[in-house]
Short mmCIF file of C-alpha atoms and ligand atoms in Angstrom, two decimals:
data_model
loop_
_atom_site.label_atom_id
_atom_site.label_comp_id
_atom_site.label_asym_id
_atom_site.label_seq_id
_atom_site.Cartn_x
_atom_site.Cartn_y
_atom_site.Cartn_z
CA MET X 1 -82.15 -31.71 -18.43
CA ILE X 2 -81.46 -33.65 -21.62
CA ASP X 3 -81.61 -37.43 -21.16
CA PRO X 4 -78.10 -38.46 -20.08
CA ALA X 5 -78.30 -41.77 -21.97
CA LEU X 6 -79.00 -39.82 -25.17
CA VAL X 7 -76.10 -37.48 -24.43
CA ALA X 8 -73.81 -40.46 -24.01
CA GLU X 9 -75.06 -42.10 -27.18
CA ARG X 10 -74.88 -39.03 -29.35
CA PHE X 11 -71.80 -37.21 -28.03
CA GLY X 12 -69.91 -39.74 -25.94
CA THR X 13 -68.74 -39.24 -22.38
CA PRO X 14 -67.41 -37.68 -20.28
CA ALA X 15 -69.60 -34.71 -21.19
CA PHE X 16 -70.62 -31.53 -19.46
CA VAL X 17 -74.11 -30.30 -20.25
CA TYR X 18 -74.61 -26.58 -19.57
CA ASP X 19 -78.16 -25.25 -19.45
CA LEU X 20 -78.28 -21.56 -20.37
CA ASP X 21 -81.76 -21.17 -18.84
CA ARG X 22 -80.24 -22.00 -15.48
CA VAL X 23 -77.41 -19.51 -15.98
CA ARG X 24 -80.02 -16.86 -16.65
CA ALA X 25 -82.07 -17.87 -13.60
CA ALA X 26 -79.01 -17.71 -11.32
CA ARG X 27 -78.02 -14.29 -12.62
CA THR X 28 -81.57 -13.06 -12.06
CA ASP X 29 -81.71 -14.53 -8.54
CA LEU X 30 -78.42 -12.93 -7.54
CA ALA X 31 -79.46 -9.54 -8.89
CA THR X 32 -82.79 -9.86 -7.06
CA ALA X 33 -81.04 -10.63 -3.76
CA LEU X 34 -78.81 -7.56 -4.06
CA PRO X 35 -79.66 -3.85 -4.05
CA GLU X 36 -80.53 -2.89 -7.62
CA GLU X 37 -77.66 -0.37 -7.77
CA PHE X 38 -75.06 -3.15 -7.43
CA GLU X 39 -72.78 -4.26 -10.21
CA ILE X 40 -71.99 -7.95 -10.59
CA PHE X 41 -68.63 -9.23 -11.79
CA TYR X 42 -68.59 -12.77 -13.12
CA ALA X 43 -65.40 -14.63 -12.10
CA VAL X 44 -64.50 -16.11 -15.47
CA LYS X 45 -62.34 -18.83 -13.91
CA ALA X 46 -65.49 -20.67 -12.82
CA ASN X 47 -66.39 -21.40 -16.45
CA PRO X 48 -65.08 -19.47 -19.45
CA HIS X 49 -67.31 -21.21 -22.03
CA PRO X 50 -68.17 -18.50 -24.58
CA ASP X 51 -71.90 -19.34 -24.63
CA ILE X 52 -72.08 -19.01 -20.86
CA LEU X 53 -70.27 -15.67 -21.02
CA ARG X 54 -72.61 -14.46 -23.76
CA GLU X 55 -75.64 -15.57 -21.76
CA LEU X 56 -74.50 -13.70 -18.65
CA ARG X 57 -73.73 -10.66 -20.76
CA SER X 58 -77.19 -10.65 -22.32
CA VAL X 59 -79.36 -10.92 -19.19
CA PRO X 60 -81.51 -7.79 -19.13
CA GLY X 61 -80.89 -5.18 -16.46
CA LYS X 62 -77.52 -3.91 -15.33
CA ALA X 63 -74.89 -5.56 -17.51
CA THR X 64 -72.77 -8.28 -15.95
CA ARG X 65 -69.08 -7.40 -15.95
CA ALA X 66 -66.14 -9.83 -16.03
CA GLU X 67 -63.42 -10.51 -13.50
CA ILE X 68 -60.37 -12.12 -15.10
CA SER X 69 -56.80 -12.87 -14.14
CA SER X 70 -54.98 -14.03 -17.24
CA THR X 71 -54.69 -13.29 -20.94
CA GLY X 72 -56.53 -16.57 -21.64
CA GLU X 73 -59.47 -15.31 -19.60
CA LEU X 74 -59.16 -11.95 -21.35
CA GLU X 75 -59.53 -13.69 -24.70
CA ALA X 76 -62.51 -15.69 -23.37
CA ALA X 77 -64.23 -12.58 -22.01
CA LEU X 78 -63.77 -10.68 -25.28
CA ALA X 79 -65.00 -13.69 -27.26
CA GLY X 80 -68.01 -13.84 -24.93
CA GLY X 81 -69.04 -10.30 -25.83
CA PHE X 82 -67.50 -8.32 -22.97
CA ALA X 83 -65.72 -5.09 -23.83
CA GLY X 84 -62.42 -4.09 -22.25
CA ALA X 85 -64.31 -1.47 -20.26
CA ASP X 86 -66.44 -4.20 -18.63
CA ILE X 87 -63.43 -6.06 -17.27
CA LEU X 88 -61.64 -6.10 -13.93
CA TYR X 89 -58.15 -7.64 -14.12
CA THR X 90 -57.00 -9.27 -10.87
CA GLY X 91 -54.22 -11.50 -9.61
CA PRO X 92 -50.98 -11.31 -7.62
CA GLY X 93 -48.58 -12.04 -10.49
CA LYS X 94 -49.58 -9.83 -13.40
CA THR X 95 -46.65 -9.47 -15.76
CA ALA X 96 -45.87 -6.35 -17.79
CA GLY X 97 -46.71 -8.32 -20.95
CA GLU X 98 -50.12 -9.33 -19.61
CA ILE X 99 -50.89 -5.84 -18.38
CA ALA X 100 -49.92 -4.38 -21.77
CA GLU X 101 -52.14 -6.88 -23.57
CA ALA X 102 -55.06 -6.05 -21.30
CA LEU X 103 -54.55 -2.31 -21.76
CA SER X 104 -54.47 -2.68 -25.52
CA ALA X 105 -57.79 -4.58 -25.35
CA GLY X 106 -59.27 -1.57 -23.55
CA VAL X 107 -59.09 -2.92 -19.99
CA ARG X 108 -58.63 0.02 -17.62
CA LEU X 109 -59.55 -1.46 -14.25
CA PHE X 110 -57.06 -3.48 -12.23
CA SER X 111 -57.13 -4.98 -8.78
CA VAL X 112 -53.76 -4.23 -7.24
CA GLU X 113 -52.18 -6.68 -4.84
CA SER X 114 -48.97 -4.98 -3.75
CA LEU X 115 -46.83 -1.87 -4.31
CA GLY X 116 -44.73 -3.77 -6.83
CA ASP X 117 -47.85 -4.76 -8.73
CA LEU X 118 -49.10 -1.14 -8.65
CA ARG X 119 -45.79 0.23 -9.92
CA ARG X 120 -45.66 -2.29 -12.76
CA ILE X 121 -49.23 -1.43 -13.78
CA GLY X 122 -48.30 2.27 -13.68
CA ALA X 123 -45.15 1.83 -15.74
CA THR X 124 -46.99 -0.25 -18.33
CA ALA X 125 -49.89 2.21 -18.50
CA ALA X 126 -47.41 5.10 -18.89
CA SER X 127 -45.77 3.35 -21.86
CA ALA X 128 -49.20 2.88 -23.40
CA GLY X 129 -50.05 6.54 -22.74
CA VAL X 130 -53.10 5.75 -20.62
CA ILE X 131 -54.19 5.90 -16.99
CA ALA X 132 -54.83 2.61 -15.21
CA HIS X 133 -57.68 2.74 -12.71
CA CYS X 134 -56.88 0.63 -9.69
CA LEU X 135 -58.73 -0.98 -6.83
CA LEU X 136 -56.54 -1.75 -3.83
CA ARG X 137 -57.10 -5.35 -2.89
CA ILE X 138 -57.14 -5.50 0.88
CA ASN X 139 -56.16 -8.37 3.11
CA SER X 140 -58.07 -7.31 6.18
CA ALA X 141 -56.43 -7.88 9.57
CA THR X 142 -59.71 -8.94 11.08
CA SER X 143 -62.59 -11.14 10.05
CA SER X 144 -66.13 -11.46 11.19
CA ALA X 145 -67.44 -14.89 10.41
CA SER X 146 -65.71 -18.20 10.61
CA THR X 147 -65.84 -19.21 6.99
CA SER X 148 -65.15 -21.97 4.51
CA ILE X 149 -62.25 -20.70 2.41
CA ARG X 150 -60.73 -17.74 4.27
CA MET X 151 -58.42 -15.56 2.28
CA THR X 152 -57.80 -12.69 4.65
CA GLY X 153 -56.42 -12.06 8.10
CA THR X 154 -53.48 -14.37 7.58
CA PRO X 155 -50.23 -13.87 5.65
CA SER X 156 -51.14 -14.05 1.97
CA GLN X 157 -49.94 -13.27 -1.54
CA PHE X 158 -53.28 -11.51 -2.02
CA GLY X 159 -53.83 -7.88 -1.25
CA PHE X 160 -52.30 -5.20 0.92
CA ASP X 161 -52.25 -6.01 4.62
CA SER X 162 -54.83 -3.53 5.89
CA GLU X 163 -52.71 -2.39 8.85
CA THR X 164 -49.91 -1.22 6.51
CA ILE X 165 -52.08 1.20 4.53
CA PRO X 166 -51.60 4.33 6.71
CA GLU X 167 -47.80 4.18 6.42
CA ILE X 168 -47.73 3.56 2.64
CA SER X 169 -50.75 5.58 1.50
CA ASP X 170 -48.61 8.42 0.11
CA GLU X 171 -46.60 5.98 -1.96
CA ILE X 172 -49.76 4.28 -3.17
CA LEU X 173 -51.35 7.55 -4.22
CA SER X 174 -48.33 8.89 -6.09
CA VAL X 175 -47.60 6.18 -8.65
CA PRO X 176 -47.60 7.81 -12.11
CA ALA X 177 -50.22 6.74 -14.67
CA THR X 178 -52.42 5.16 -12.00
CA LYS X 179 -55.52 6.37 -10.24
CA ILE X 180 -56.83 4.67 -7.12
CA ASP X 181 -60.57 4.29 -7.72
CA GLY X 182 -61.36 2.33 -4.60
CA ALA X 183 -60.92 -1.04 -3.00
CA HIS X 184 -61.41 -4.72 -3.69
CA PHE X 185 -62.06 -7.26 -0.98
CA TYR X 186 -62.46 -10.95 -1.52
CA SER X 187 -62.44 -12.62 1.82
CA LEU X 188 -64.88 -15.46 1.44
CA SER X 189 -65.86 -18.18 -0.99
CA ASN X 190 -68.90 -20.46 -0.84
CA ALA X 191 -70.33 -19.14 2.45
CA ARG X 192 -71.77 -21.77 4.72
CA ASP X 193 -75.03 -19.90 5.27
CA GLU X 194 -76.65 -16.52 4.73
CA GLU X 195 -75.74 -15.34 8.23
CA SER X 196 -71.99 -15.85 7.67
CA LEU X 197 -72.22 -14.25 4.25
CA VAL X 198 -74.02 -11.17 5.55
CA ALA X 199 -71.67 -10.85 8.54
CA GLU X 200 -68.59 -11.01 6.33
CA LEU X 201 -69.90 -8.51 3.78
CA LEU X 202 -70.95 -6.04 6.49
CA HIS X 203 -67.54 -6.39 8.07
CA THR X 204 -66.00 -5.68 4.67
CA ILE X 205 -68.07 -2.50 4.29
CA ASP X 206 -66.82 -1.37 7.69
CA CYS X 207 -63.20 -2.03 6.75
CA ALA X 208 -63.69 -0.23 3.46
CA ALA X 209 -64.98 2.89 5.22
CA THR X 210 -61.91 2.92 7.49
CA LEU X 211 -59.65 2.45 4.51
CA GLN X 212 -61.29 5.29 2.60
CA SER X 213 -60.63 7.70 5.45
CA GLN X 214 -57.05 6.47 5.91
CA LEU X 215 -56.37 7.10 2.22
CA GLY X 216 -58.17 10.43 2.28
CA ILE X 217 -59.80 9.90 -1.12
CA ALA X 218 -63.43 9.46 -2.20
CA PHE X 219 -63.97 5.95 -3.54
CA GLU X 220 -65.57 5.67 -6.96
CA LEU X 221 -65.89 1.90 -6.90
CA LEU X 222 -65.99 -0.51 -4.00
CA ASP X 223 -65.90 -4.22 -4.79
CA ILE X 224 -66.94 -6.04 -1.63
CA GLY X 225 -66.22 -9.50 -3.03
CA GLY X 226 -68.58 -12.40 -2.73
CA GLY X 227 -69.00 -15.73 -1.10
CA PHE X 228 -72.33 -16.61 -2.72
CA ALA X 229 -72.73 -20.33 -2.33
CA ALA X 230 -73.72 -23.11 -4.67
CA PRO X 231 -73.77 -26.87 -4.31
CA TYR X 232 -70.72 -28.43 -5.96
CA ALA X 233 -71.01 -31.93 -7.36
CA SER X 234 -73.59 -32.71 -4.72
CA ILE X 235 -77.37 -32.81 -4.80
CA GLY X 236 -78.94 -29.56 -3.66
CA GLU X 237 -80.18 -26.10 -4.58
CA ARG X 238 -78.62 -22.68 -4.74
CA PRO X 239 -79.60 -20.61 -1.70
CA LEU X 240 -81.83 -17.59 -2.21
CA TYR X 241 -80.63 -14.77 0.02
CA SER X 242 -83.71 -13.06 1.37
CA ASN X 243 -82.07 -10.89 4.04
CA LEU X 244 -78.96 -9.86 2.20
CA GLY X 245 -80.25 -6.84 0.29
CA ALA X 246 -81.69 -5.01 3.29
CA ALA X 247 -78.58 -5.68 5.40
CA LEU X 248 -76.29 -4.33 2.69
CA ARG X 249 -78.44 -1.24 2.14
CA SER X 250 -78.37 -0.21 5.76
CA ALA X 251 -74.63 -0.87 6.18
CA LEU X 252 -73.90 1.17 3.06
CA ASP X 253 -76.22 4.00 4.14
CA ALA X 254 -74.29 4.17 7.41
CA ASN X 255 -70.83 4.14 5.81
CA PHE X 256 -71.05 5.42 2.23
CA GLY X 257 -73.79 8.04 2.14
CA GLY X 258 -73.69 8.59 -1.63
CA TRP X 259 -73.75 4.96 -2.74
CA ARG X 260 -77.35 5.04 -3.99
CA GLU X 261 -76.28 7.81 -6.39
CA GLY X 262 -73.22 5.82 -7.45
CA ALA X 263 -70.69 7.53 -5.18
CA PRO X 264 -69.18 5.03 -4.81
CA LYS X 265 -70.54 2.35 -7.10
CA ILE X 266 -70.74 -0.97 -5.25
CA ALA X 267 -69.85 -4.30 -6.83
CA VAL X 268 -69.80 -7.97 -5.91
CA GLU X 269 -68.21 -10.96 -7.59
CA SER X 270 -69.41 -14.45 -8.18
CA GLY X 271 -68.39 -17.54 -10.08
CA ARG X 272 -70.05 -20.60 -8.62
CA TYR X 273 -73.43 -19.05 -7.80
CA LEU X 274 -73.92 -17.87 -11.37
CA VAL X 275 -72.99 -21.05 -13.20
CA GLY X 276 -72.66 -23.94 -10.72
CA ASP X 277 -76.13 -25.36 -11.08
CA SER X 278 -76.22 -24.90 -14.84
CA GLY X 279 -73.98 -27.91 -15.41
CA ASP X 280 -74.27 -31.68 -15.21
CA LEU X 281 -71.36 -34.02 -15.72
CA VAL X 282 -72.37 -37.15 -17.63
CA THR X 283 -69.98 -40.05 -17.24
CA THR X 284 -70.05 -43.75 -18.08
CA VAL X 285 -69.09 -46.62 -15.78
CA VAL X 286 -66.24 -48.53 -17.42
CA ASN X 287 -65.38 -51.16 -14.82
CA LEU X 288 -66.31 -52.40 -11.39
CA LYS X 289 -63.55 -53.60 -9.15
CA ASP X 290 -63.69 -55.18 -5.70
CA SER X 291 -60.55 -54.96 -3.64
CA ARG X 292 -60.18 -56.22 -0.08
CA GLY X 293 -63.76 -55.62 0.81
CA LYS X 294 -64.08 -52.25 -0.93
CA ARG X 295 -65.88 -51.56 -4.20
CA PHE X 296 -64.46 -49.22 -6.82
CA VAL X 297 -66.64 -47.86 -9.59
CA VAL X 298 -64.29 -46.83 -12.39
CA ALA X 299 -65.85 -44.11 -14.54
CA ASP X 300 -64.54 -42.45 -17.70
CA ALA X 301 -64.40 -39.05 -15.92
CA GLY X 302 -61.61 -38.53 -13.45
CA ILE X 303 -59.67 -35.60 -12.13
CA ASN X 304 -58.62 -34.86 -15.71
CA THR X 305 -62.25 -33.88 -16.30
CA PHE X 306 -63.62 -32.74 -13.00
CA GLY X 307 -62.48 -32.17 -9.45
CA GLY X 308 -58.79 -31.84 -10.23
CA MET X 309 -58.51 -30.41 -6.74
CA SER X 310 -59.16 -33.87 -5.34
CA GLY X 311 -55.82 -34.89 -6.79
CA LEU X 312 -54.43 -32.21 -4.48
CA GLY X 313 -56.18 -33.77 -1.51
CA ARG X 314 -59.44 -31.85 -1.46
CA LEU X 315 -62.19 -34.36 -2.14
CA LEU X 316 -65.44 -33.05 -3.57
CA PRO X 317 -68.72 -33.98 -1.90
CA VAL X 318 -69.55 -35.99 -5.01
CA ALA X 319 -73.02 -37.45 -5.40
CA VAL X 320 -74.64 -39.12 -8.33
CA ARG X 321 -78.10 -37.89 -9.27
CA PRO X 322 -80.80 -40.46 -8.38
CA ARG X 323 -81.65 -42.51 -11.41
CA GLU X 324 -84.91 -42.23 -13.27
CA ASP X 325 -85.51 -45.93 -12.79
CA GLY X 326 -85.60 -45.26 -9.05
CA ARG X 327 -82.61 -47.39 -8.09
CA PRO X 328 -81.74 -46.08 -4.64
CA ALA X 329 -78.21 -44.94 -3.79
CA ASP X 330 -77.80 -47.65 -1.20
CA GLN X 331 -74.37 -49.06 -2.03
CA LYS X 332 -71.09 -47.76 -0.62
CA ALA X 333 -68.34 -47.50 -3.18
CA SER X 334 -65.57 -45.19 -4.31
CA LEU X 335 -66.14 -43.38 -7.58
CA VAL X 336 -62.77 -43.23 -9.33
CA GLY X 337 -61.56 -42.12 -12.73
CA PRO X 338 -59.46 -43.85 -15.38
CA LEU X 339 -56.09 -42.24 -14.61
CA CYS X 340 -52.97 -44.05 -13.46
CA THR X 341 -52.82 -42.43 -10.05
CA PRO X 342 -54.53 -43.30 -6.77
CA GLY X 343 -55.29 -39.56 -6.57
CA ASP X 344 -57.88 -40.04 -9.32
CA MET X 345 -60.71 -40.27 -6.83
CA LEU X 346 -63.94 -38.31 -7.27
CA GLY X 347 -65.66 -39.64 -4.18
CA ARG X 348 -64.38 -42.00 -1.49
CA ASP X 349 -66.88 -44.48 0.00
CA ILE X 350 -69.90 -42.55 -1.17
CA ALA X 351 -73.48 -43.73 -1.57
CA LEU X 352 -74.09 -44.95 -5.10
CA PRO X 353 -76.85 -46.93 -6.74
CA ALA X 354 -76.09 -50.48 -7.86
CA LEU X 355 -74.12 -49.86 -11.05
CA GLU X 356 -72.97 -51.97 -13.98
CA PRO X 357 -70.41 -51.26 -16.70
CA ASP X 358 -71.93 -49.03 -19.43
CA ASP X 359 -74.32 -47.41 -16.98
CA VAL X 360 -74.47 -43.67 -17.51
CA VAL X 361 -74.41 -41.59 -14.34
CA VAL X 362 -74.78 -37.88 -13.72
CA VAL X 363 -72.86 -35.73 -11.26
CA PRO X 364 -75.11 -32.72 -10.64
CA ASN X 365 -74.14 -29.08 -10.04
CA ALA X 366 -70.96 -29.32 -12.04
CA GLY X 367 -71.21 -26.08 -14.03
CA ALA X 368 -68.51 -24.22 -12.09
CA TYR X 369 -64.89 -25.32 -11.65
CA GLY X 370 -65.25 -28.25 -14.03
CA PRO X 371 -62.70 -28.24 -16.86
CA THR X 372 -61.01 -25.12 -15.48
CA ALA X 373 -60.18 -26.81 -12.19
CA SER X 374 -59.07 -30.13 -13.65
CA LEU X 375 -55.86 -31.78 -14.74
CA LEU X 376 -56.76 -31.63 -18.41
CA MET X 377 -53.29 -32.52 -19.73
CA PHE X 378 -52.55 -35.29 -17.28
CA LEU X 379 -52.28 -38.66 -19.05
CA GLY X 380 -53.43 -37.32 -22.39
CA ARG X 381 -57.05 -38.38 -22.44
CA PRO X 382 -59.36 -36.32 -24.64
CA ALA X 383 -60.96 -33.30 -23.00
CA PRO X 384 -64.63 -33.72 -22.09
CA VAL X 385 -67.33 -32.72 -24.56
CA GLU X 386 -69.12 -29.51 -23.56
CA ILE X 387 -72.74 -29.38 -24.67
CA VAL X 388 -74.82 -26.22 -24.41
CA VAL X 389 -78.59 -26.47 -24.14
CA ARG X 390 -81.46 -24.02 -23.84
CA GLY X 391 -85.12 -24.89 -23.46
CA GLY X 392 -84.24 -28.56 -23.76
CA GLU X 393 -82.60 -28.04 -27.18
CA VAL X 394 -78.94 -28.70 -27.87
CA LEU X 395 -77.35 -25.51 -29.23
CA GLY X 396 -73.89 -26.90 -29.78
CA ALA X 397 -71.22 -29.30 -28.65
CA THR X 398 -67.47 -28.70 -28.58
CA ARG X 399 -64.35 -30.31 -27.25
CA LEU X 400 -61.19 -28.50 -26.22
CA ARG X 401 -58.04 -29.76 -27.90
CA HIS X 402 -54.88 -30.13 -25.90
CA THR X 403 -52.80 -32.46 -27.98
CA ARG X 404 -49.54 -32.09 -29.92
CA GLU X 405 -51.54 -31.21 -33.01
CA ASN X 406 -52.15 -27.82 -31.46
CA VAL X 407 -48.56 -27.07 -30.64
CA ARG X 408 -47.19 -23.91 -32.18
CA ALA X 409 -43.45 -23.45 -32.37
CA ILE X 410 -42.25 -20.35 -30.56
CA GLU X 411 -39.98 -18.18 -32.65
CA ASN X 412 -36.56 -18.57 -31.05
CA SER X 413 -34.13 -17.40 -33.70
CA ALA X 414 -33.28 -14.40 -31.51
CA LEU X 415 -31.72 -16.62 -28.85
CA PRO X 416 -27.92 -16.79 -28.86
CA THR X 417 -26.87 -20.22 -30.06
CA GLU X 418 -24.89 -20.91 -26.84
CA VAL X 419 -28.23 -21.24 -25.03
CA GLY X 420 -28.96 -24.30 -27.10
CA ALA X 421 -25.40 -25.60 -26.79
CA SER X 422 -25.13 -25.44 -23.03
CA ALA X 423 -28.65 -26.79 -22.36
C1 LIG T 501 -62.37 -17.17 -7.55
C2 LIG T 501 -62.75 -15.78 -7.30
C3 LIG T 501 -64.09 -15.40 -7.30
C4 LIG T 501 -65.23 -16.36 -7.51
O1 LIG T 501 -65.43 -17.23 -6.43
P1 LIG T 501 -66.75 -18.09 -6.33
O2 LIG T 501 -66.60 -18.83 -5.05
O3 LIG T 501 -66.78 -18.98 -7.51
O4 LIG T 501 -67.90 -17.15 -6.34
C5 LIG T 501 -64.38 -14.06 -7.13
N1 LIG T 501 -63.40 -13.16 -6.93
C6 LIG T 501 -62.10 -13.49 -6.89
C7 LIG T 501 -61.08 -12.44 -6.66
C8 LIG T 501 -61.72 -14.82 -7.06
O5 LIG T 501 -60.43 -15.16 -7.02
#
């Protein structure tokens, strides 16, 4: 890690520092934990920085593919060196315009969330004169493990309810300009431990085998999702999954006999595992404030920079990395940001070292869901600096712009003038 005080001095704060060596190590660790035949999709929403995408793309071995769900992520993936053919397009609200843009960039693989979604993909592919390959996203009626963020088993905008498949399979299989290549499950994020992760993925493989026989087709691609964990804004290490590979191999042997020969190909997805520990957030203490017996440490990074979810009531387990000078984290205080909302709280009553204004502190494991999961526009502060390092060397520093300077007028001369008049 680059010295945070130097980062602050040279680039200002708040700043994210992304270490490409750590991205590479995480990608290698995940591939090592999985059967070598597996494909890995990187969930671009975790961090679409082009250098991170390029790094993931360039790790030797089976090429990393990209999982995206917007045209902004499409642009990021293409800029990061992914080809359309490497991309899986997901999401419950794909518009015809987005689908057309993806198709024209060479994307051919879509995760399909409903019949309406499938028909729109088909109609758009037909207009483009191509076939869209589709994975049916499945919202399984059952679950195995009790998990952290469950996305299946309950009513959801994501995926087909698994119990409805037998009655609609004919409709699913007859949509023009589409081909059902297989299934996509994503039932778990940030698994609590290896046991829950393994249990959920084995359960998914079981469900997928049932689904394949209900549909009466041979899957070409089965994306079993993910759930690979990483510490988030707290001190800790990525888990290494030592039992996962063997468990997956035997479950696949039992259910999908040809998988080792690529029939079907098996894929997983990950965002946080691949990039979470590559990032540090460097922030500067601006003010200290005592109020009715509680201490507030006001930093220059708030939910506009990191942990925007905490503004929505989900507080991160924020910790500050122990300082080099050995000051222990023995004070209780709330770490808050500079925004004019009480929701701008990174950590409530957490353990912090004794801090003074101008002290530079580091929130570790902030490489995933940093800027992308934050309220960047709220209150108009500058976006954080993003610094990319490798081997202890700074490769570059950038800052996203989100001010009026960047506004482009949208051509509206085609609108009837009454629209303006009545508005
Ligand atoms: C967000 C998302 C992921 C990545 O989740 P992580 O917890 O970051 O690994 C993977 N797949 C889908 C469909 C997602 O929506």
